[in-house]
Tab-separated table of C-alpha atoms in Angstrom:
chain	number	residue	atom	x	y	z
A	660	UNK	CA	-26.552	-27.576	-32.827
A	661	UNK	CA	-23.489	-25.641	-31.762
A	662	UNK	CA	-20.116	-26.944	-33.762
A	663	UNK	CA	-18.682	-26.245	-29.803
A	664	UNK	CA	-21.391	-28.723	-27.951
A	665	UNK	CA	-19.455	-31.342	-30.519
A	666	UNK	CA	-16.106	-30.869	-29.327
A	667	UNK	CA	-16.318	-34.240	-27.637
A	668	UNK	CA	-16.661	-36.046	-30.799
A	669	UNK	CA	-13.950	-33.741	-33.139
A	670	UNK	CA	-11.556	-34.784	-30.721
A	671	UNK	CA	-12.208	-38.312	-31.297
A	672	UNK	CA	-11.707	-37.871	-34.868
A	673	UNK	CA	-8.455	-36.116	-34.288
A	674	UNK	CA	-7.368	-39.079	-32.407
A	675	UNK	CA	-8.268	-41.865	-34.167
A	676	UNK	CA	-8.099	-40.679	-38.253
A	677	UNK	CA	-6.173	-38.331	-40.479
A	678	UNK	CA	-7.852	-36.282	-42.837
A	679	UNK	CA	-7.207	-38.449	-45.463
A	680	UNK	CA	-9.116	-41.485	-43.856
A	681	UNK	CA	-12.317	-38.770	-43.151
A	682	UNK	CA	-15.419	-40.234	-44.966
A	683	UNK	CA	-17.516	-37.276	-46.731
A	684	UNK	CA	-20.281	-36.931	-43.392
A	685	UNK	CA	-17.330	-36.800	-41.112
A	686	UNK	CA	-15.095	-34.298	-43.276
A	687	UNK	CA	-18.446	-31.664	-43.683
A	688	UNK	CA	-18.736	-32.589	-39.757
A	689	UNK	CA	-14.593	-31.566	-39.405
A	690	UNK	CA	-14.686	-28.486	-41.399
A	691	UNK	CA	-17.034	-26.410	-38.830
A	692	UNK	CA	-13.980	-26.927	-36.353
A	693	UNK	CA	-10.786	-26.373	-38.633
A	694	UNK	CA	-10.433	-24.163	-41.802
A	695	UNK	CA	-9.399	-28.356	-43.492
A	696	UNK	CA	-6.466	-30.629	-43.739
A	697	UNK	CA	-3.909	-28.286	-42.863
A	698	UNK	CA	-6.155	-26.749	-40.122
A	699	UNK	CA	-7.300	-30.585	-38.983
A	700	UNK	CA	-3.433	-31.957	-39.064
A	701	UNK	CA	-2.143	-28.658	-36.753
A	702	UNK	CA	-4.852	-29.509	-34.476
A	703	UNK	CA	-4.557	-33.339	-34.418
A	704	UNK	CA	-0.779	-32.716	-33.548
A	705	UNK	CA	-1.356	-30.454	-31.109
A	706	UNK	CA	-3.738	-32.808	-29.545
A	707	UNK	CA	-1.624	-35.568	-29.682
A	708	UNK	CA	1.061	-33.335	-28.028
A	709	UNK	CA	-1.294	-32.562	-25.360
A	710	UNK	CA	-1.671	-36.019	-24.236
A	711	UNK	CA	2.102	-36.145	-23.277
A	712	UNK	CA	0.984	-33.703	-20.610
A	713	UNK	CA	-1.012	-36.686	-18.471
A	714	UNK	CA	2.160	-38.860	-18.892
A	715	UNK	CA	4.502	-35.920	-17.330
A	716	UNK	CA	1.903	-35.929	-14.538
A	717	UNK	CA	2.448	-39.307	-13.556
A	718	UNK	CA	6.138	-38.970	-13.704
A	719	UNK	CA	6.145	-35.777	-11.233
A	720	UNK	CA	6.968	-36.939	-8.090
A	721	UNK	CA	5.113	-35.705	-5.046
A	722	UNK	CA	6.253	-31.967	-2.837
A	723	UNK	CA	9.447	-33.005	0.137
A	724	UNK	CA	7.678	-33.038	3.374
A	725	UNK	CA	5.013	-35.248	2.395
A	726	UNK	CA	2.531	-36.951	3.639
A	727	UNK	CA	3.068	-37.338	7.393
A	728	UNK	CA	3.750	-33.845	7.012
A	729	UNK	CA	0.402	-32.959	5.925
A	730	UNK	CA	-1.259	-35.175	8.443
A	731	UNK	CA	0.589	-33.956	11.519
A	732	UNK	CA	-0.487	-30.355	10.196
A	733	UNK	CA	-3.914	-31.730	10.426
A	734	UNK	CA	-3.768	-32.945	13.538
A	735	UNK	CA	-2.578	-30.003	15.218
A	736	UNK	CA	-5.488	-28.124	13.524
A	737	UNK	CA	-7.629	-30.681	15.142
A	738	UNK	CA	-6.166	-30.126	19.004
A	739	UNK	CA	-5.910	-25.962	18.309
A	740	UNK	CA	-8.954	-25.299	16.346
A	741	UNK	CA	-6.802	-23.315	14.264
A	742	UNK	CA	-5.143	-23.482	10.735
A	743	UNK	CA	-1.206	-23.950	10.459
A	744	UNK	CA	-0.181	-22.280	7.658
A	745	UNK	CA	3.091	-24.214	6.059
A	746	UNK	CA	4.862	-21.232	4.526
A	747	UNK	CA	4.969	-17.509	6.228
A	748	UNK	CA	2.045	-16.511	3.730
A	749	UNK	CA	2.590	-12.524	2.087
A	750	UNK	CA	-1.273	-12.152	2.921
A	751	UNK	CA	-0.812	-12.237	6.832
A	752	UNK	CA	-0.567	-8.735	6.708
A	753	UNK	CA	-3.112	-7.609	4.375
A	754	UNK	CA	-5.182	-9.909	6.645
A	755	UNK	CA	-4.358	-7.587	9.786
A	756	UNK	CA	-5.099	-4.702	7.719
A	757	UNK	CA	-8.408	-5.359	6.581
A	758	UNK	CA	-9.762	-6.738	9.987
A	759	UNK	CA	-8.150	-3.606	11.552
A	760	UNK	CA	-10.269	-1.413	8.833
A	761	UNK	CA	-13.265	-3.803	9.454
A	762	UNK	CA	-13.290	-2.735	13.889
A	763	UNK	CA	-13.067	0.698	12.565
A	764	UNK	CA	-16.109	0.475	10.737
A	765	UNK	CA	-17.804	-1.234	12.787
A	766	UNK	CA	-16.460	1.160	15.345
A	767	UNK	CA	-18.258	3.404	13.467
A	768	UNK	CA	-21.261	2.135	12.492
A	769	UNK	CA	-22.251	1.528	16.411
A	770	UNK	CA	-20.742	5.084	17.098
A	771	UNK	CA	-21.482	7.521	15.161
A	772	UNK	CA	-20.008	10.956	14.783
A	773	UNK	CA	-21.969	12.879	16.363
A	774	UNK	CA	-22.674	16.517	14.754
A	775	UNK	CA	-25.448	18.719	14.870
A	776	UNK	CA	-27.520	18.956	11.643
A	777	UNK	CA	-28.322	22.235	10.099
A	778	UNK	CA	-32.059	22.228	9.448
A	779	UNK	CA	-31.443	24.535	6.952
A	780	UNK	CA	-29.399	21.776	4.939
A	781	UNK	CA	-31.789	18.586	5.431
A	782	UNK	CA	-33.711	18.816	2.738
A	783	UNK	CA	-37.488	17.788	3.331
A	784	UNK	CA	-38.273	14.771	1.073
A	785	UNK	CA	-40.970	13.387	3.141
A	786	UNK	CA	-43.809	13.135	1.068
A	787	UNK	CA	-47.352	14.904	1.223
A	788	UNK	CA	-50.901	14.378	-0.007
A	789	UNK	CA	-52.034	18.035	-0.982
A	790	UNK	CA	-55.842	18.164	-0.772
A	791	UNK	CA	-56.876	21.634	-0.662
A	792	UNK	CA	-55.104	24.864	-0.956
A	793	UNK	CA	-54.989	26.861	1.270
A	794	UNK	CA	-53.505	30.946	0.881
A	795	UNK	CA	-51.060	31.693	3.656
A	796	UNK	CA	-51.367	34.977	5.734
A	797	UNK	CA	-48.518	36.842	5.152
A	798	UNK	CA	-47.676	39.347	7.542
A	799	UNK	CA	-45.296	41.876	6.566
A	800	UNK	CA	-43.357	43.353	9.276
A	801	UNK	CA	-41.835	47.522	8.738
A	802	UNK	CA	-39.482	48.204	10.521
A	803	UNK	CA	-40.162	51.487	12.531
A	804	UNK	CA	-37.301	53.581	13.429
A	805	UNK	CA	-38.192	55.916	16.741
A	806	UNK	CA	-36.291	58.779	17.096
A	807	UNK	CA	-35.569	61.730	19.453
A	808	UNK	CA	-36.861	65.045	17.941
A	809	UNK	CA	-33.498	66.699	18.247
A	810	UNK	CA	-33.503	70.537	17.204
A	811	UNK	CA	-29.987	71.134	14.799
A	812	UNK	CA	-28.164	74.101	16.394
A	813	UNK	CA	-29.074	77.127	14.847
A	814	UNK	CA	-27.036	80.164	14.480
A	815	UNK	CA	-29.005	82.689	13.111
A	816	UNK	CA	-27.981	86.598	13.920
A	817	UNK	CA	-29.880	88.370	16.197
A	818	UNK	CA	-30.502	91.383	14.535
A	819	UNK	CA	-31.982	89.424	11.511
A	820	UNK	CA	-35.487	88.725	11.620
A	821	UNK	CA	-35.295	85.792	9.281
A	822	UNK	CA	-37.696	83.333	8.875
A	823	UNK	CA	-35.851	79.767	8.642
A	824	UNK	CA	-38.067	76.444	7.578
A	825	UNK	CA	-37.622	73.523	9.867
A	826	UNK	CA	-39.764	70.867	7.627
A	827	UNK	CA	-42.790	72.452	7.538
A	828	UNK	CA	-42.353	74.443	10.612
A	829	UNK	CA	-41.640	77.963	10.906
A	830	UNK	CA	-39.434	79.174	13.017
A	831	UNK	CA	-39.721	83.134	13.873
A	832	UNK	CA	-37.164	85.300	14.415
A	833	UNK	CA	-38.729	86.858	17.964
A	834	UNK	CA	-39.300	90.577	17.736
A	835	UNK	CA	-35.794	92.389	19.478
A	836	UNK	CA	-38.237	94.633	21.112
A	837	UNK	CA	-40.514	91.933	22.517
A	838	UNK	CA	-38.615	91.891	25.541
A	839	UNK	CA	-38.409	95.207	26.889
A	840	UNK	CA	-39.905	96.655	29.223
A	841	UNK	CA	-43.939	97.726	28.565
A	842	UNK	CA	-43.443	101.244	29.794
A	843	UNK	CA	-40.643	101.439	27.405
A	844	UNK	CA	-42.520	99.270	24.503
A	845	UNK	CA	-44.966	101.863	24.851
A	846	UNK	CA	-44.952	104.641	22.009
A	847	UNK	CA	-42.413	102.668	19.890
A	848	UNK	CA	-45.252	100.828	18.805
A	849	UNK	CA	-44.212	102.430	15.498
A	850	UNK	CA	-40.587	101.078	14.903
A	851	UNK	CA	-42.500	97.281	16.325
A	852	UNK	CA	-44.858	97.722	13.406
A	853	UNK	CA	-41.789	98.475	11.680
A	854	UNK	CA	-40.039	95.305	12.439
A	855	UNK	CA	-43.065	93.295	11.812
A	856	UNK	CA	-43.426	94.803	8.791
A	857	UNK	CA	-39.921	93.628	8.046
A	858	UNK	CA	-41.651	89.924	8.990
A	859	UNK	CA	-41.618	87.890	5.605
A	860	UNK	CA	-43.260	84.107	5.676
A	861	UNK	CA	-41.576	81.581	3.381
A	862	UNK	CA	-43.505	78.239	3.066
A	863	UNK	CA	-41.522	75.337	1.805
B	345	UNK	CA	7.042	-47.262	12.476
B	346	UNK	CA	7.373	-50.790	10.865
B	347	UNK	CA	3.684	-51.887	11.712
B	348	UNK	CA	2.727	-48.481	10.201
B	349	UNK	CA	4.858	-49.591	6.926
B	350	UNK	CA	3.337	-53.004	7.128
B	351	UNK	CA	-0.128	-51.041	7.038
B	352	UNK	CA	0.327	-48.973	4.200
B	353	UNK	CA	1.590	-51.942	2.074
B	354	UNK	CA	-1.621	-53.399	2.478
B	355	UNK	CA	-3.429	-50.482	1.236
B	356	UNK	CA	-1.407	-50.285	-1.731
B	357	UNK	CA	-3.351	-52.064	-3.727
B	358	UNK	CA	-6.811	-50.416	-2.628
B	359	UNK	CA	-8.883	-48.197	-4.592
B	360	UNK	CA	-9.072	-44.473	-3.749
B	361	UNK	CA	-12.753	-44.375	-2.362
B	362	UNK	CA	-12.077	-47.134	-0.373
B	363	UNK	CA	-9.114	-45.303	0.885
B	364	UNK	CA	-11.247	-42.030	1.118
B	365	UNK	CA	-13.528	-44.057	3.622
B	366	UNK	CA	-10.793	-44.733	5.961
B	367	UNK	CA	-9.087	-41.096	5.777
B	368	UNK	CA	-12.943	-40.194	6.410
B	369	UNK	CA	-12.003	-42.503	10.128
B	370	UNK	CA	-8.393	-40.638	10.154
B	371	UNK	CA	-6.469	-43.201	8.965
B	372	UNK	CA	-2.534	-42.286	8.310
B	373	UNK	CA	-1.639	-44.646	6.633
B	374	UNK	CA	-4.707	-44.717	4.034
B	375	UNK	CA	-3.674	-41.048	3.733
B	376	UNK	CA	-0.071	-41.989	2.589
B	377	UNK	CA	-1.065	-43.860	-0.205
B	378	UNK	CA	-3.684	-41.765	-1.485
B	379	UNK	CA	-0.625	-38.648	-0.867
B	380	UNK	CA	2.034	-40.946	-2.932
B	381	UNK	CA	-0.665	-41.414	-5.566
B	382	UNK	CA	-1.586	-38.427	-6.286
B	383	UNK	CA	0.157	-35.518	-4.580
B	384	UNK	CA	2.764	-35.770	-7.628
B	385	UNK	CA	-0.459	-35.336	-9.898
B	386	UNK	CA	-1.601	-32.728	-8.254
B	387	UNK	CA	1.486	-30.873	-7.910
B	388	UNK	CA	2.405	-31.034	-11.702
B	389	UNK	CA	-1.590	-29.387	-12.104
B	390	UNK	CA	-0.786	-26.181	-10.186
B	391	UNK	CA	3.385	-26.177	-11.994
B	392	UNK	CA	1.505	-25.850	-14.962
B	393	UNK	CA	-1.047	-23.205	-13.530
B	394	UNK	CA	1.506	-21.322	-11.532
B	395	UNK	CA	4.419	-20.932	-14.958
B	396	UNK	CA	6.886	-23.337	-12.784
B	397	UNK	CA	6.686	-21.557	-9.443
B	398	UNK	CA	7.918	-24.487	-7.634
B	399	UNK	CA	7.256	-23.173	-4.020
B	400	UNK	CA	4.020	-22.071	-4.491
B	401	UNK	CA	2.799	-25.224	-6.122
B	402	UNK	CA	3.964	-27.605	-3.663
B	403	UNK	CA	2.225	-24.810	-0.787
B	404	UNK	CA	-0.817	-25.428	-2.958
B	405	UNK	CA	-0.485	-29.437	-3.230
B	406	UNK	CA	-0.011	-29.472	0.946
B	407	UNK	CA	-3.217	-27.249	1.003
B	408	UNK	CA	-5.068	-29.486	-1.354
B	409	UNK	CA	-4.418	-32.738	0.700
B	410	UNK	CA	-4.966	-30.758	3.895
B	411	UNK	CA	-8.514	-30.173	2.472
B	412	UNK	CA	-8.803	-33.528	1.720
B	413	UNK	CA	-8.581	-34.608	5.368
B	414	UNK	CA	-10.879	-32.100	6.552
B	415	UNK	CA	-13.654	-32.796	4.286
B	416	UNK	CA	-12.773	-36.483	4.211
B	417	UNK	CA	-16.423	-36.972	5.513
B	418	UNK	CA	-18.333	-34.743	2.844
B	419	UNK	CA	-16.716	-37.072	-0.121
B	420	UNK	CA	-19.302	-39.416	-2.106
B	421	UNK	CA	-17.939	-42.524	-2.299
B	422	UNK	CA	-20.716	-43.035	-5.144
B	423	UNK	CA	-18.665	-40.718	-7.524
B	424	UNK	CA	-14.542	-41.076	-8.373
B	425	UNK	CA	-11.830	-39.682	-6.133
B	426	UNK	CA	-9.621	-37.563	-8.903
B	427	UNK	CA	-12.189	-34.956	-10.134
B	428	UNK	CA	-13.057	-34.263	-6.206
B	429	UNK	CA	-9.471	-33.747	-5.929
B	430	UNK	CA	-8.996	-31.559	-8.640
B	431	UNK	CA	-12.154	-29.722	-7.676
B	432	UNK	CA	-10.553	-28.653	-4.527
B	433	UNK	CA	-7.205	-27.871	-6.117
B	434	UNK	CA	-9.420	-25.385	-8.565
B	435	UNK	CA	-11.056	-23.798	-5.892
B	436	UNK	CA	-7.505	-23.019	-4.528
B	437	UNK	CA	-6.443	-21.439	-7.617
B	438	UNK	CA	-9.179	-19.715	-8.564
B	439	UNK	CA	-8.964	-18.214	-4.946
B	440	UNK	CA	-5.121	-17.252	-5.493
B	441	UNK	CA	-6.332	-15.953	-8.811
B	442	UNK	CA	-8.808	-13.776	-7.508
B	443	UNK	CA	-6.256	-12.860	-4.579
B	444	UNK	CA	-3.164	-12.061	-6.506
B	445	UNK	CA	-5.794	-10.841	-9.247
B	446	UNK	CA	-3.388	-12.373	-12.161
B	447	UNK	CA	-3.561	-9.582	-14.554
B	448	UNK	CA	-2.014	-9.823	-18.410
B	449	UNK	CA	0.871	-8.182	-17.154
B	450	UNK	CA	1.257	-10.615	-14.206
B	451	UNK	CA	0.659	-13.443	-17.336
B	452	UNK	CA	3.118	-11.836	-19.693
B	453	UNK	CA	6.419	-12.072	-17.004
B	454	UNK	CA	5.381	-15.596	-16.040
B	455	UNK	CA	5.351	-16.128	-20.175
B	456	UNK	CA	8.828	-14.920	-20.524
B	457	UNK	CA	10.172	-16.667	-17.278
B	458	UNK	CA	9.126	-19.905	-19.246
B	459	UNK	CA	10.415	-19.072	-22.240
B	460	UNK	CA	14.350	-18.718	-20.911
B	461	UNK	CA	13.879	-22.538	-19.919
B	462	UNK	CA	16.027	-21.578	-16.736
B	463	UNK	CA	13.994	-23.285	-14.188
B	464	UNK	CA	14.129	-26.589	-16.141
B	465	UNK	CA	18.174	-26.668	-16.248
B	466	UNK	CA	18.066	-25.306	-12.584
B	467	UNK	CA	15.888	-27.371	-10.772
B	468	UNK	CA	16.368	-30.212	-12.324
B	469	UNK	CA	12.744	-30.489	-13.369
B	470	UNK	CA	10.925	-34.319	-13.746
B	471	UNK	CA	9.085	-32.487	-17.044
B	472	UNK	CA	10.981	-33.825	-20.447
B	473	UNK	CA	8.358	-32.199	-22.567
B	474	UNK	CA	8.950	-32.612	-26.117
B	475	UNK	CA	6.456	-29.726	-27.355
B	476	UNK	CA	7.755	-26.335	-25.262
B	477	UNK	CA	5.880	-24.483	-27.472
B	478	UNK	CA	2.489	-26.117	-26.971
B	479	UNK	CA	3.221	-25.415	-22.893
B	480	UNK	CA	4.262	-22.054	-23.830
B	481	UNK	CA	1.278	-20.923	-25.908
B	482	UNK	CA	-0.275	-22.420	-22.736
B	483	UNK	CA	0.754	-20.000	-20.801
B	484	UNK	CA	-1.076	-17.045	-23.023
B	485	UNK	CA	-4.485	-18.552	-22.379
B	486	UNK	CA	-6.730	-16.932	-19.493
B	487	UNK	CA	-6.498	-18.919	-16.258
B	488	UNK	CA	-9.942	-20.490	-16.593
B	489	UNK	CA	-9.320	-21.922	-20.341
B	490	UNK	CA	-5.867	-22.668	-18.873
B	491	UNK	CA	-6.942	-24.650	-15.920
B	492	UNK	CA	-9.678	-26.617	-18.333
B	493	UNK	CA	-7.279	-27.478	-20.442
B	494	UNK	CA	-4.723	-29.010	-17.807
B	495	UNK	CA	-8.026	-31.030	-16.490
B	496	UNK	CA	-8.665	-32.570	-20.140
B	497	UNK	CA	-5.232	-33.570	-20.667
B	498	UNK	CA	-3.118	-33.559	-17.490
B	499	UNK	CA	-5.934	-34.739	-15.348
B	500	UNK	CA	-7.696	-36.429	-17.773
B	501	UNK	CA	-11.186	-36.110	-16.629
B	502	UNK	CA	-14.104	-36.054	-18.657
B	503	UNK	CA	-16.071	-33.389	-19.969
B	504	UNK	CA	-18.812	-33.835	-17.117
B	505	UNK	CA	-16.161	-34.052	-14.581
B	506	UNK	CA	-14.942	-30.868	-15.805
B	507	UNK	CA	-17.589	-29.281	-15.458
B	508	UNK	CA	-18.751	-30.650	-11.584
B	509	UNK	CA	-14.747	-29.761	-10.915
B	510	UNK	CA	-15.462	-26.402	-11.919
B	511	UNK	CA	-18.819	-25.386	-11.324
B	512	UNK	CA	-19.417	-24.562	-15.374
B	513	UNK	CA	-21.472	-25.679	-17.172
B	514	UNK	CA	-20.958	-28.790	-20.191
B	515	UNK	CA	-21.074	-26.391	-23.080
B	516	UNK	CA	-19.031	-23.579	-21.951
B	517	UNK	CA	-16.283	-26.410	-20.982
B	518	UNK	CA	-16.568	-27.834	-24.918
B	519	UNK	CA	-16.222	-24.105	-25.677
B	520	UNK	CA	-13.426	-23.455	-24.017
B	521	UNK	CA	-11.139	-26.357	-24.775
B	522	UNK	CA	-12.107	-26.199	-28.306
B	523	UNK	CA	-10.957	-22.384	-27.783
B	524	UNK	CA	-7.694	-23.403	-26.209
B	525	UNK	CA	-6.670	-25.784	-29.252
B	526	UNK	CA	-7.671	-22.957	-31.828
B	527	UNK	CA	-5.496	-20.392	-29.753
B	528	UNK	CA	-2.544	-22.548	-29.624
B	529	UNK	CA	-2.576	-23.579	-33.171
B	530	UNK	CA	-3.125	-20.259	-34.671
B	531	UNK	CA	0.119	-19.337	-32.865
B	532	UNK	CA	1.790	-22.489	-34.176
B	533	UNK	CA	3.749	-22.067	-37.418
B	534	UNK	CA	3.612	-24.533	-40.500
B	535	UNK	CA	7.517	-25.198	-40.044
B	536	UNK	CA	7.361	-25.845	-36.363
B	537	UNK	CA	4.471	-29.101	-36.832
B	538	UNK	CA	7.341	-30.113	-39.349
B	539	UNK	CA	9.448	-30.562	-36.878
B	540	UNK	CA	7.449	-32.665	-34.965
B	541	UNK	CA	6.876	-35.240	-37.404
């Protein structure tokens, strides 16, 4: 057993002996409180000391006001419903404080801020059973950029029968004498052949 | 007013649950002479719990009897009247305790307050204690071994009482009292018990 669930009977001990009058049982029994008879008289005379405590408390005399006091406090409870409080108590205005913060919660709780949630930001806990797999079609969308076929000015000099590439096309100086008249075009055929033979075609 | 006084001298003699019974029925004068018996009691309980605060206590001993006429009807006349009592006067403290959360700080300046014995020249205190120091080291010890302590000696309930005044239970009680002595006499010099004797 505890030496603590004993307490009841140490203090009798203290009361009624001193160390001196322990028997052998009783001192063994004393020594798992108090180090021994130094230990057991500092205790016994603290004990002893501690019993002047209940005679002080009969002495004290009881608060001014007393008891009609009390009971008229009571009775006003009684007619009001309400408590009385005695004294201005410090509390009263922690008291207003936290029922102030308590409506604003509650204010709160039954009205919501209202804000729009980001899908994006809910994260999706709900949980799933997965019993098959199944591959997603993915379709991949290129962008296709449409635009006008625009030619880039070209300055090339008339006389010059150079052949510039556009990308794969070939552009062709036109023969100077391609647009004069037949009947002159006629018998010149010689200085045409000699242009065309002038005519070089560069592939890219 | 002197039928009332007749009244109350007849109740005088009574014993408390008796009294209780007619408080229960809103009797004044029953109410006076369970106040004049033990309001004193009950005030030097929460002086000792509150380091001398002499306002407080006596708002606590008005509380404590205003309790008593409001549950008037929930008290067993089966059981005694005193550890009821101090059962409500606990559950006062402990809420003021809990309230004014009494930290070591908080215990240390009501320590030192006691310790410059002004209160007892001011106020002309009823307490003629011959061991200061024991009530001093007193006021080290954690409220709950504290206000154990004051119900063993000052209230002088048993250990059972204790316990149904508190809500704890037997052993920790026997614990904590035997914890209290062993505090206050470690802190107790060899010189000092000399003096006593």
């Amino acid at each position: 057993m505890k030496s603590a669930d004993m307490y009841e009977d140490y203090e009798k001990l203290l009361i009624s002996k001193d160390y001196d009058q322990l028997n052998d049982e009783e001192k063994t029994f004393v020594h798992s409180f108090c180090d021994g008879s130094e230990g057991y008289f500092t205790m016994k005379q603290v004990l002893l000391q501690s019993r002047s405590f209940a005679e002080e408390s009969n002495a004290m005399t009881p608060p001014t006001g007393g008891a009609d006091q009390v009971f008229d406090r009571f009775l006003v409870q009684q007619k009001t419903g309400k408590r009385v409080a005695f004294f201005n108590r410090k509390t009263s205005v922690l008291w207003v404080a936290g029922l102030a913060a308590a409506l604003i919660f509650s204010w709160l709780i039954r009205f919501p801020v209202k804000q729009k949630a980001d899908p994006m930001l809910i994260p999706d806990v709900t949980p799933r059973l997965i019993t098959e797999v199944k591959t997603d079609t993915v379709i991949k969308e290129v962008p296709v950029y449409i635009q006008h076929e625009t030619q880039p000015d070209t300055h090339l000099p008339e006389s010059s029968n150079e052949v510039v590439s556009y990308g794969g096309m070939v552009y062709v100086q036109p023969v100077s004498s391609v647009g004069e008249n037949k009947e002159q075009r006629q018998g010149t055929n010689a200085s045409e052949m000699g242009d065309l033979a002038k005519l070089a075609v560069t592939m890219n | 007013m002197q039928a009332e006084s007749k009244h109350v001298a007849t109740l005088i003699g009574s014993v408390d649950n008796e009294l209780m019974e007619r408080v229960a029925r809103a009797d004044q004068a029953a109410f006076t002479v369970l106040y004049n018996r033990w309001a004193g009691k009950i005030r030097y309980f929460f002086l000792r719990l509150y380091s001398y605060d002499y306002d407080t206590a006596d708002d606590r001993t008005q509380d404590t009897f205003l309790k008593v006429l409001e549950n008037a009807q929930k008290f067993d006349p089966d059981q005694r009247f005193s550890p009821w009592l101090y059962a409500i006067a606990c559950n006062l403290y402990k809420n003021d305790v809990r309230r004014r959360k009494l930290d070591q700080h908080f215990r240390e300046a009501a320590v030192a307050e006691t310790s410059v014995e002004m209160p007892f020249a001011e106020r002309k205190v009823e307490i003629q204690s011959s061991v200061k120091l024991v009530h001093q080291y007193l006021e080290k010890l954690d409220p709950d071994v504290k206000t154990i302590f004051l119900l063993r000696h000052a209230g002088e309930l048993t250990i059972p009482e204790i316990a149904r005044a508190t809500g704890c239970p037997e052993g920790t009680i026997k614990s904590r009292l035997f914890y209290a002595m062993k505090k206050i006499t470690e802190n107790l010099q060899p010189h000092t018990i000399n003096e006593w004797i």
